[in-house]
Short mmCIF file of C-alpha atoms and ligand atoms in Angstrom, two decimals:
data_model
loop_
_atom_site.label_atom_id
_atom_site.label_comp_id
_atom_site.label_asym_id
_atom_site.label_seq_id
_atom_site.Cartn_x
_atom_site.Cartn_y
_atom_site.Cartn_z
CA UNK A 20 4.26 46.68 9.52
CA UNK A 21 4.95 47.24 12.92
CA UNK A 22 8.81 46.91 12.60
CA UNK A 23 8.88 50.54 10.51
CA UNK A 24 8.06 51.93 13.57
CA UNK A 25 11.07 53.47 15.71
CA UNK A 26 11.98 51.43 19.09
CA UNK A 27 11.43 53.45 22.20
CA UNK A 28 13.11 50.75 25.00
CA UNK A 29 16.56 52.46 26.12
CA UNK A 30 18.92 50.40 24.34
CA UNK A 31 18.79 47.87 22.32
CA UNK A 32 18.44 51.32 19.94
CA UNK A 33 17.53 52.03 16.14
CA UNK A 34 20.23 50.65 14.22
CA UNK A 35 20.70 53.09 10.84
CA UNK A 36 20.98 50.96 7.66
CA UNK A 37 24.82 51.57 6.57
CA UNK A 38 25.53 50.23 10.64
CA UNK A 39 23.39 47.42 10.11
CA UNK A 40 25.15 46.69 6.57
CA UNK A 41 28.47 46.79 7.95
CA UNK A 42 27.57 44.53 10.28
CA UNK A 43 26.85 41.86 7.63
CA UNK A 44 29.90 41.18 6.35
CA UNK A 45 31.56 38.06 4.82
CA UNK A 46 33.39 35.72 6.84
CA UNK A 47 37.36 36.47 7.08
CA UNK A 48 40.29 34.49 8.66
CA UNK A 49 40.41 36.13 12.28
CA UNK A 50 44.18 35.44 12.39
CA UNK A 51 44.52 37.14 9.20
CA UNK A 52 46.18 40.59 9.07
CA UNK A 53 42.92 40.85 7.17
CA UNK A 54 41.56 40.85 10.82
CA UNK A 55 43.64 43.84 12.49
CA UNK A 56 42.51 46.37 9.78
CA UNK A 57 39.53 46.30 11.14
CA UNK A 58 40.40 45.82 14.78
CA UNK A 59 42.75 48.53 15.23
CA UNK A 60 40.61 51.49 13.56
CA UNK A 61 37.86 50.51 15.52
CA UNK A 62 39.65 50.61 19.12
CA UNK A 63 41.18 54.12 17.61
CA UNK A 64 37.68 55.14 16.89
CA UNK A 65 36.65 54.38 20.38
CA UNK A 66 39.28 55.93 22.12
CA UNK A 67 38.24 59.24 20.11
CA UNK A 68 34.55 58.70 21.26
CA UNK A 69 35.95 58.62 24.87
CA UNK A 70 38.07 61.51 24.76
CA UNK A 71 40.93 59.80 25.73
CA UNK A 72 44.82 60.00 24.35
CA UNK A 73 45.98 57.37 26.74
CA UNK A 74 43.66 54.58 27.14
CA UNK A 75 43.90 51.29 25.99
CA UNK A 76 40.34 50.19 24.42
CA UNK A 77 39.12 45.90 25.01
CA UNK A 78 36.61 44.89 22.72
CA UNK A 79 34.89 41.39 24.34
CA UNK A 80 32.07 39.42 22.82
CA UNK A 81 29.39 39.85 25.41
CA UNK A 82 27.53 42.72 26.80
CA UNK A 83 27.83 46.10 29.03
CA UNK A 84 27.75 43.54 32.23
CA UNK A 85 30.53 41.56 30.97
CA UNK A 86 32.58 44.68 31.08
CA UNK A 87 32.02 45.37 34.53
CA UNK A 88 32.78 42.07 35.42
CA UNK A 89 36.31 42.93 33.30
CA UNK A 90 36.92 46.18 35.18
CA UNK A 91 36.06 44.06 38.31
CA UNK A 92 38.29 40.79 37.76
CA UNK A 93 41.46 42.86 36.51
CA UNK A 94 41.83 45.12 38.68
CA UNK A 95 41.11 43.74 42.49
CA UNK A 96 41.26 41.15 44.85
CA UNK A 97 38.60 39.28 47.47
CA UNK A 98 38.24 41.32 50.24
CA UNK A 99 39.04 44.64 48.30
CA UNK A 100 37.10 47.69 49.51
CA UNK A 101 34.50 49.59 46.61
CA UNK A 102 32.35 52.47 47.44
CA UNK A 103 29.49 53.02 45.10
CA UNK A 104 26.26 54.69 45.57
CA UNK A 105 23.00 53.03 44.51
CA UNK A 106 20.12 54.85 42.92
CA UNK A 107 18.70 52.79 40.77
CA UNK A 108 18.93 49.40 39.19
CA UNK A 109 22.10 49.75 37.33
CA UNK A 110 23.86 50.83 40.35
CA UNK A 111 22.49 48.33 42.33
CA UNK A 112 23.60 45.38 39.40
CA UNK A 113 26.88 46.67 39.21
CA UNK A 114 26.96 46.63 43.80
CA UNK A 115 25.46 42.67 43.21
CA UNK A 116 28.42 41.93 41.01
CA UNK A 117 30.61 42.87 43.35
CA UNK A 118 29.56 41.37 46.22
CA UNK A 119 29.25 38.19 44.40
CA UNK A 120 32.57 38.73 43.71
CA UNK A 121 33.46 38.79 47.56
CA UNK A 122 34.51 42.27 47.26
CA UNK A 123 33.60 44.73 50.74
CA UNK A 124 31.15 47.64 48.93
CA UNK A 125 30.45 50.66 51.26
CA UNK A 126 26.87 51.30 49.83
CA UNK A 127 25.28 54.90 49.83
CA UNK A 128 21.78 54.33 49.77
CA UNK A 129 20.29 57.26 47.40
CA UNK A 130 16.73 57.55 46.72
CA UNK A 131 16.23 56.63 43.05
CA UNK A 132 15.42 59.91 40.97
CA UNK A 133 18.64 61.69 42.72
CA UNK A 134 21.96 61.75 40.97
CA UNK A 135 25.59 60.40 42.82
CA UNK A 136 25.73 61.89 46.36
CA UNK A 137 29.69 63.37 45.33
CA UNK A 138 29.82 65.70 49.07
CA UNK A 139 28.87 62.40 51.11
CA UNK A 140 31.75 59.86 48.95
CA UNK A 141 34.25 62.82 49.70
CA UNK A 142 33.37 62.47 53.42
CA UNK A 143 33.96 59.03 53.15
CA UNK A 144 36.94 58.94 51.21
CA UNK A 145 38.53 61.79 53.31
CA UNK A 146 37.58 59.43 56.39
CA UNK A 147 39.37 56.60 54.97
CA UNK A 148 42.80 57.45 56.18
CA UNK A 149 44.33 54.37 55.36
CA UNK A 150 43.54 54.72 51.74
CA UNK A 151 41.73 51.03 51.84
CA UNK A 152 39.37 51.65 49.93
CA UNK A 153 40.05 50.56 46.30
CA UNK A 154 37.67 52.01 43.33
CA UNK A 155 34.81 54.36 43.10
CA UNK A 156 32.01 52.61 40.87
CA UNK A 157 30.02 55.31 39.42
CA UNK A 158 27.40 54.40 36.95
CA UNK A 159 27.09 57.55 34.87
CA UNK A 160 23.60 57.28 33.90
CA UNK A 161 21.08 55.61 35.49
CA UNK A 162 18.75 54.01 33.22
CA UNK A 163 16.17 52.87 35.37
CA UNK A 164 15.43 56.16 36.49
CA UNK A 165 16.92 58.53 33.69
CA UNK A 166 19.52 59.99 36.13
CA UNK A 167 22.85 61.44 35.18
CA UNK A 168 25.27 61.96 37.68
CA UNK A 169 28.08 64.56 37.43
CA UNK A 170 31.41 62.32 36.84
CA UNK A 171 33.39 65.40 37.03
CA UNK A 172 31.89 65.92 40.68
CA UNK A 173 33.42 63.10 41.90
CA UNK A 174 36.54 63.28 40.83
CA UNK A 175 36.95 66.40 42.32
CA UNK A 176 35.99 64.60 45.52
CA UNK A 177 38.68 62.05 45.13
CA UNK A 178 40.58 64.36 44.26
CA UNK A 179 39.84 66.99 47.40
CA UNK A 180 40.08 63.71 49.59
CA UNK A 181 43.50 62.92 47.98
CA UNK A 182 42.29 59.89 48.09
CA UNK A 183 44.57 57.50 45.76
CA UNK A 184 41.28 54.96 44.64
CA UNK A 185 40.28 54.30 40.88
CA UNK A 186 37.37 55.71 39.49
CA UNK A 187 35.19 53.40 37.06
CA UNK A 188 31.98 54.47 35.18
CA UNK A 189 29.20 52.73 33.91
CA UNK A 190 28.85 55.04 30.72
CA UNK A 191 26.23 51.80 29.11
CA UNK A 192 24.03 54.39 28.02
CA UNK A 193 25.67 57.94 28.11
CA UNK A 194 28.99 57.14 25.76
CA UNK A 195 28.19 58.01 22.10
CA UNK A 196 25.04 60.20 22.85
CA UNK A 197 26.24 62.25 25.99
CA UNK A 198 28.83 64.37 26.83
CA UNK A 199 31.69 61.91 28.18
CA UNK A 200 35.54 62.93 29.20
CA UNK A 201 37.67 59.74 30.36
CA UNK A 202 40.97 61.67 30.57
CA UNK A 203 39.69 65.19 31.50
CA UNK A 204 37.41 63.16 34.48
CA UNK A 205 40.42 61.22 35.21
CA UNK A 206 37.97 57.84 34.73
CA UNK A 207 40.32 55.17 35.05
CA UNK A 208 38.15 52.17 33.24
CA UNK A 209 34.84 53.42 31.08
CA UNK A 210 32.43 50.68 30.40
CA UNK A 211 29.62 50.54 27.82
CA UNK A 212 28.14 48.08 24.86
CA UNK A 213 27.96 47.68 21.31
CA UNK A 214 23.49 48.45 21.82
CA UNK A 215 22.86 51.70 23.20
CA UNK A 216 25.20 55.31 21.84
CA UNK A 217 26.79 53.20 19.01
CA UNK A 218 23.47 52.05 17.58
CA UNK A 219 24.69 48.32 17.05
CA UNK A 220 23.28 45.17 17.73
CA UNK A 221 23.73 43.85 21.17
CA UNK A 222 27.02 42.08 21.78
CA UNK A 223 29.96 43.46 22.16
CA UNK A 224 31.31 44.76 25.87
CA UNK A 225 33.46 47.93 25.24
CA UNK A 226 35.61 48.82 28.02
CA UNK A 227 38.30 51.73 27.99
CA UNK A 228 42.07 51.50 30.61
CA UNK A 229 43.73 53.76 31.94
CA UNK A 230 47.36 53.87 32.31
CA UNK A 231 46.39 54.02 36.14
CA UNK A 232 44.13 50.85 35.74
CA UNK A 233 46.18 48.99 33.79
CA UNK A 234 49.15 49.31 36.43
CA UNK A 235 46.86 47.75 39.09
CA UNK A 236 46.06 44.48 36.51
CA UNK A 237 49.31 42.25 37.92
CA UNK A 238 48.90 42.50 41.71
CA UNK A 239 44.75 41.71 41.16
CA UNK A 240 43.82 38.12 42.24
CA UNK A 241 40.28 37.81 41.36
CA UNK A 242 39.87 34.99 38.72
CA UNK A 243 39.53 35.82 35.34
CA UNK A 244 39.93 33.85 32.02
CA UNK A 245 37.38 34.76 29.04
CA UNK A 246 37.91 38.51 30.30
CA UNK A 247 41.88 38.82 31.02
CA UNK A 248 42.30 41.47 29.48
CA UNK A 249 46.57 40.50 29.30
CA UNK A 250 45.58 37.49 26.67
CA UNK A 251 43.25 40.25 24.88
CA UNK A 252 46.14 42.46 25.06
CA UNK A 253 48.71 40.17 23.25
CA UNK A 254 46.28 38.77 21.15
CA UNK A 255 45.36 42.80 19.60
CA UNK A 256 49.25 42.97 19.25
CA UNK A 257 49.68 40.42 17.03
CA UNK A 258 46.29 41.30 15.20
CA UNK A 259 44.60 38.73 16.88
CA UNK A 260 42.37 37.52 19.53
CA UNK A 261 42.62 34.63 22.43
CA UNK A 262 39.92 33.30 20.97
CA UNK A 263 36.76 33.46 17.74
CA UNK A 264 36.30 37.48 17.52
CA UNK A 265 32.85 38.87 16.36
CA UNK A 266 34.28 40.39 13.20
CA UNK A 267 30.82 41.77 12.11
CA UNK A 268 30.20 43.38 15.18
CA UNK A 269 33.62 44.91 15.32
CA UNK A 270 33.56 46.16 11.78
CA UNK A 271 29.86 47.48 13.14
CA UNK A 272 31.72 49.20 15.68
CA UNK A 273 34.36 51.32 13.35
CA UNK A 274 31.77 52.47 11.10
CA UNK A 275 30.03 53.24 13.86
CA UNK A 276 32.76 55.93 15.86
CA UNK A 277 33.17 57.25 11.90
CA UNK A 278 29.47 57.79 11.76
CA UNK A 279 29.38 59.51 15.45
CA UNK A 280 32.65 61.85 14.68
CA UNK A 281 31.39 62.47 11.26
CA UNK A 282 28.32 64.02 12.66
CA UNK A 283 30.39 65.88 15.36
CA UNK A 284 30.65 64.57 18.67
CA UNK A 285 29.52 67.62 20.37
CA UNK A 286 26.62 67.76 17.44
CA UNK A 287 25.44 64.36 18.68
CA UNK A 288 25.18 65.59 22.06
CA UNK A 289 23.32 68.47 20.98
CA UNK A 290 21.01 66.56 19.07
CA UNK A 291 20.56 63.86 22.05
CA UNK A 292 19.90 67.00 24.19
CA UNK A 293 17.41 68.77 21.86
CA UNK A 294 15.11 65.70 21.76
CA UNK A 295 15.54 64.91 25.26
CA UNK A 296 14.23 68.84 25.94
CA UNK A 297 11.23 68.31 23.46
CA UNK A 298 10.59 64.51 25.54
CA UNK A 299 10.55 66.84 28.72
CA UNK A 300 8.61 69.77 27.33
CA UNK A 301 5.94 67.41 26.06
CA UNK A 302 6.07 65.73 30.02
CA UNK A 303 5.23 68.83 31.31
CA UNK A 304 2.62 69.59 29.60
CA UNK A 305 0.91 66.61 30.37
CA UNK A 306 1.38 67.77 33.64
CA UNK A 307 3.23 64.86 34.77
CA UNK A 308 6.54 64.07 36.83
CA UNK A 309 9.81 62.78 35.81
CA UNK A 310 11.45 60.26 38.00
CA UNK A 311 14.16 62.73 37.92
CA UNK A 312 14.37 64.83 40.72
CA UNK A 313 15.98 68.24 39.41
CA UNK A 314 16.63 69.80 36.09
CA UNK A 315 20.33 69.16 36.47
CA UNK A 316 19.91 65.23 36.64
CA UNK A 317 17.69 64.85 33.41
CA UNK A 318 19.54 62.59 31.53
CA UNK A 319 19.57 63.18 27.48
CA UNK A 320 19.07 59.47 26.25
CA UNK A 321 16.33 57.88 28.84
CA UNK A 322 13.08 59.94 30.73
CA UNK A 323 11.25 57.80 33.13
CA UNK A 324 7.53 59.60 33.40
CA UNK A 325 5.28 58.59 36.26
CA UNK A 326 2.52 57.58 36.15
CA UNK A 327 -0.35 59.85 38.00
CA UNK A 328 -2.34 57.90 41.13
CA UNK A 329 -3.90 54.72 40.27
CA UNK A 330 -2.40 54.20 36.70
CA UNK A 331 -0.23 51.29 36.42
CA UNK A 332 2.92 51.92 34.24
CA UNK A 333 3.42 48.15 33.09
CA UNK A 334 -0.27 48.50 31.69
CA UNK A 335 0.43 52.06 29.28
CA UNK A 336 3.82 49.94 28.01
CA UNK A 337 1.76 46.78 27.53
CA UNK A 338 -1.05 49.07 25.48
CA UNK A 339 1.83 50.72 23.44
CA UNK A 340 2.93 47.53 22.29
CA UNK A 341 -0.05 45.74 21.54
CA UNK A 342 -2.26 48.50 20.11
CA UNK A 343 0.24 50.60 18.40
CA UNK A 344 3.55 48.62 17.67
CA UNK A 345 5.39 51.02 20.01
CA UNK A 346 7.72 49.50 22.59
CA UNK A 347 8.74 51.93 25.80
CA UNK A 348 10.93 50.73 28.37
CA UNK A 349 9.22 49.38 31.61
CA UNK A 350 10.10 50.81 34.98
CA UNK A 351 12.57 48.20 37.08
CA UNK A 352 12.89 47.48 40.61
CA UNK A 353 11.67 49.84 43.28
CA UNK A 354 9.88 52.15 40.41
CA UNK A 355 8.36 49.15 38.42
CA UNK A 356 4.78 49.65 37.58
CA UNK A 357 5.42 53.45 39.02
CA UNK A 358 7.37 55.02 35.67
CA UNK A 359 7.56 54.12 31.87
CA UNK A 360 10.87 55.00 30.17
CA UNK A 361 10.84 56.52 26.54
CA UNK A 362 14.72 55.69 25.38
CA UNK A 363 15.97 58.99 23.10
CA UNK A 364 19.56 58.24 22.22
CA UNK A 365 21.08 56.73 19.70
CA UNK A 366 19.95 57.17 15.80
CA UNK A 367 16.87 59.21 16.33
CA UNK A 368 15.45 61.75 14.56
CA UNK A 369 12.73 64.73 15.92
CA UNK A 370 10.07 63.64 13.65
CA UNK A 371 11.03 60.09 15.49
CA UNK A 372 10.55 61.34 18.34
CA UNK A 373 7.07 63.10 17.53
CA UNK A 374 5.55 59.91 16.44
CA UNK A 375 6.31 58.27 20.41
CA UNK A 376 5.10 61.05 21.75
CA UNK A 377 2.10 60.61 19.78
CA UNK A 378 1.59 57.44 20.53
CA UNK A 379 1.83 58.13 24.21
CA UNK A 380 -0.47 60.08 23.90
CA UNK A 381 -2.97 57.95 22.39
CA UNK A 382 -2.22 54.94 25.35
CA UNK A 383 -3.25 57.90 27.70
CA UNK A 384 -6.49 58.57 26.18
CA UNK A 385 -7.49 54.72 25.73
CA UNK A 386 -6.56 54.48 29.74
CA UNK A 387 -8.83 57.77 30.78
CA UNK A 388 -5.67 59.31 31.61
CA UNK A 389 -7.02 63.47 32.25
CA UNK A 390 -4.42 64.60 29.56
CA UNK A 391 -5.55 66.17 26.50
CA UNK A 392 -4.19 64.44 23.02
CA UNK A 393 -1.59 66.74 20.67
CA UNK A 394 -0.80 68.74 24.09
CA UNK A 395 2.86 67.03 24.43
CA UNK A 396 3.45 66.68 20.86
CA UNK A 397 2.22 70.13 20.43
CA UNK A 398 5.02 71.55 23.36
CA UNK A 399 7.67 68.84 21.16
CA UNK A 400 7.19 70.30 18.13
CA UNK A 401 7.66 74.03 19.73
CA UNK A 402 10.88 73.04 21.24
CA UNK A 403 12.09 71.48 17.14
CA UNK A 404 11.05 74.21 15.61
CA UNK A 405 12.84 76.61 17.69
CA UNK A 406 15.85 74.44 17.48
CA UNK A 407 15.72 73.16 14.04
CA UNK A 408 18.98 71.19 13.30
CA UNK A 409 21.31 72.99 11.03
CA UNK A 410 21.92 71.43 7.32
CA UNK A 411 25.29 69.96 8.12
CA UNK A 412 24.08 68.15 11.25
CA UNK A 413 21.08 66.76 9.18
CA UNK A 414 23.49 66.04 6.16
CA UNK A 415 24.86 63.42 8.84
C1 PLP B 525 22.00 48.73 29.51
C2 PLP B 525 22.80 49.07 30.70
C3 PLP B 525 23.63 48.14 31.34
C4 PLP B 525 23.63 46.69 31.01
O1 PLP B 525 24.21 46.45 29.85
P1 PLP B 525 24.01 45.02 29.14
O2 PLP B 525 24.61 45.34 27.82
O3 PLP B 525 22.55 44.74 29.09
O4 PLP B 525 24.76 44.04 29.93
C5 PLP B 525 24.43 48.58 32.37
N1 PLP B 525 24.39 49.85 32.81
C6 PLP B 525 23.58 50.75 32.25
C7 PLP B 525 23.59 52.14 32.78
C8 PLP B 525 22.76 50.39 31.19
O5 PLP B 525 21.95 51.30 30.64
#
């Protein structure tokens, strides 16, 4: 009975039954024309969940990490100078990747719970006279800590630095449940997955071009085969692929941006952000801390809670699971055993979202936590009452 109840990790997410159907699909000839009608509405339906006119979209069969290490190969050579900051352990992956990659990262070390330091990468980038260094790695939002960073922020630092260097988000688990602009940001290559805002299965790496990005592909020496995106590139022109496509997923993955832009882009951000506030009012009134450090960072799809003095955070997820059938996300790295994460994006509902809070709730009381059960659902269901959706966003 247990797998009624909602999942709470932050991505893999709830997968709603038509998405789940039209991944199930019979098996077609993948150099078929067949093949390209569902391709091509499917990159067309993720270049309208971006917010981009211009980009060119790259569907590969792998995960969010794969397309970094697209964005990566395609686009820069050993030796290349990134800046990125790290606050968290997405960051920090993504700063890994690249040095594994022999690229030169300029690290800002950022305490985990703060968002992108944008005034200390314009210093930098305004130092950097000779314009060396190469792309600004931003992950968007930090799901180890449930950090979002303001994109726009630092392009206006490039910008203000003149400072000619690409821009490349992480948006794993902000695209399709938070408020993303590729062109408007000037991001030059978006990355996310098929598992987190588009409420598929895991699988597919999703990564968004610019005309900027794209431009830089020819002169980049960094080996690449499975994930050049030039063979995926003439492949999607002639309906096709360089190699086996995951047609299921893909087809996933159209009915997915039609389910998202059905609903109302902006309406899914609204309803990401009204659960989020009823997953923070209930926090408070527990009288506990986010790992966040300021209202403006609270990120809409993750909240990583603290645990008070003497709790141990691996222990209330371990309960959760156990006891209840109710699977939070674990804190990583430097905040493991320190925070739990509830995951709120992707195909969630309020009442959804009552019933982990709930069951929090409950793990508290079984560890003596000093929190009185029904007083965070009770501040929830305030906050969904005074914002109850409207028909036509529940009709969605
Ligand atoms: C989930 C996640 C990733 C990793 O994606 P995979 O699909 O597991 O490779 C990267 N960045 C962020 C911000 C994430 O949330």
């Amino acid at each position: 009975m247990h797998s009624q109840n909602p999942i709470f990790i932050p991505g893999p997410t709830n997968m709603p039954e038509d998405l789940r159907r039209a991944v199930d699909i019979p098996t077609i000839d993948h150099r078929s024309p067949e093949f390209g009608k569902i391709l091509h509405p499917a990159l067309d339906g993720v270049k309208q969940v971006l917010k981009s006119r211009d980009a060119q979209i790259f569907l590969f069969p792998s995960t969010g990490t794969g397309g970094w290490e697209t964005a990566i190969t395609n686009t820069l050579s050993p030796g290349d100078k990134v800046l990125a900051a790290r606050n968290g352990m997405f960051s920090h992956r993504w700063i890994d990747m690249c040095q594994r990659h022999n690229l030169d990262v300029t690290i800002i070390e950022t305490p985990w719970g703060e968002g992108i330091p944008a005034a200390r990468m314009e210093e930098i980038l305004t130092a950097d006279k000779g314009h060396e260094i190469r792309v600004v790695l931003a992950t968007h939002n930090e799901t180890a800590t449930g950090v979002k960073s303001d994109i726009a922020a630092v392009r206006r630092a490039l910008d203000a630095a003149g400072h000619p260097a690409l821009l490349f988000v992480d948006g794993v688990s902000s695209i399709g449940s938070m408020d993303f602009r590729m062109d408007e940001w000037g991001v030059d290559i978006a990355v996310t997955g098929s598992q987190k805002g588009f409420m598929l299965p895991p699988g597919l790496a999703i990564v968004g071009f610019s005309p900027k990005a794209m431009a830089a592909i020819e002169s980049a020496r960094l080996p690449r085969t499975f994930f050049d995106i030039r063979d995926m590139a003439t492949g999607y022109a002639r309906n096709g692929y360089p190699y086996t496509p995951p047609v299921g997923l893909i087809n996933g993955l159209y009915h997915s941006t039609q389910r998202l832009l059905a609903e109302g882009i902006e309406n899914v951000f609204a309803r990401h952000h009204r659960i989020a506030s009823g997953v923070r009012a209930a926090v408070d009134a527990w009288g506990m801390q986010l790992c966040a450090l300021r209202p403006e960072l609270y990120s809409d799809s993750v909240s990583a809670i603290r645990v008070p003095e003497g709790f141990d955070a691996n222990q209330f997820v371990s309960i959760a699971l156990e006891k209840y059938g109710i699977a939070f996300g674990t804190g990583l790295g430097e905040v493991a055993g320190k925070v739990w994460r509830i995951g709120h994006l992707g195909s969630l509902t309020d009442a959804m979202a009552l019933s982990g809070l709930s069951v929090a709730e409950m793990v508290m009381a079984d560890m003596g936590m000093a929190v009185k059960p029904g007083s965070g659902v009770a501040a929830a269901q305030e906050v969904y009452r005074q914002s109850a959706a409207t028909l036509a966003q529940k009709a969605a």
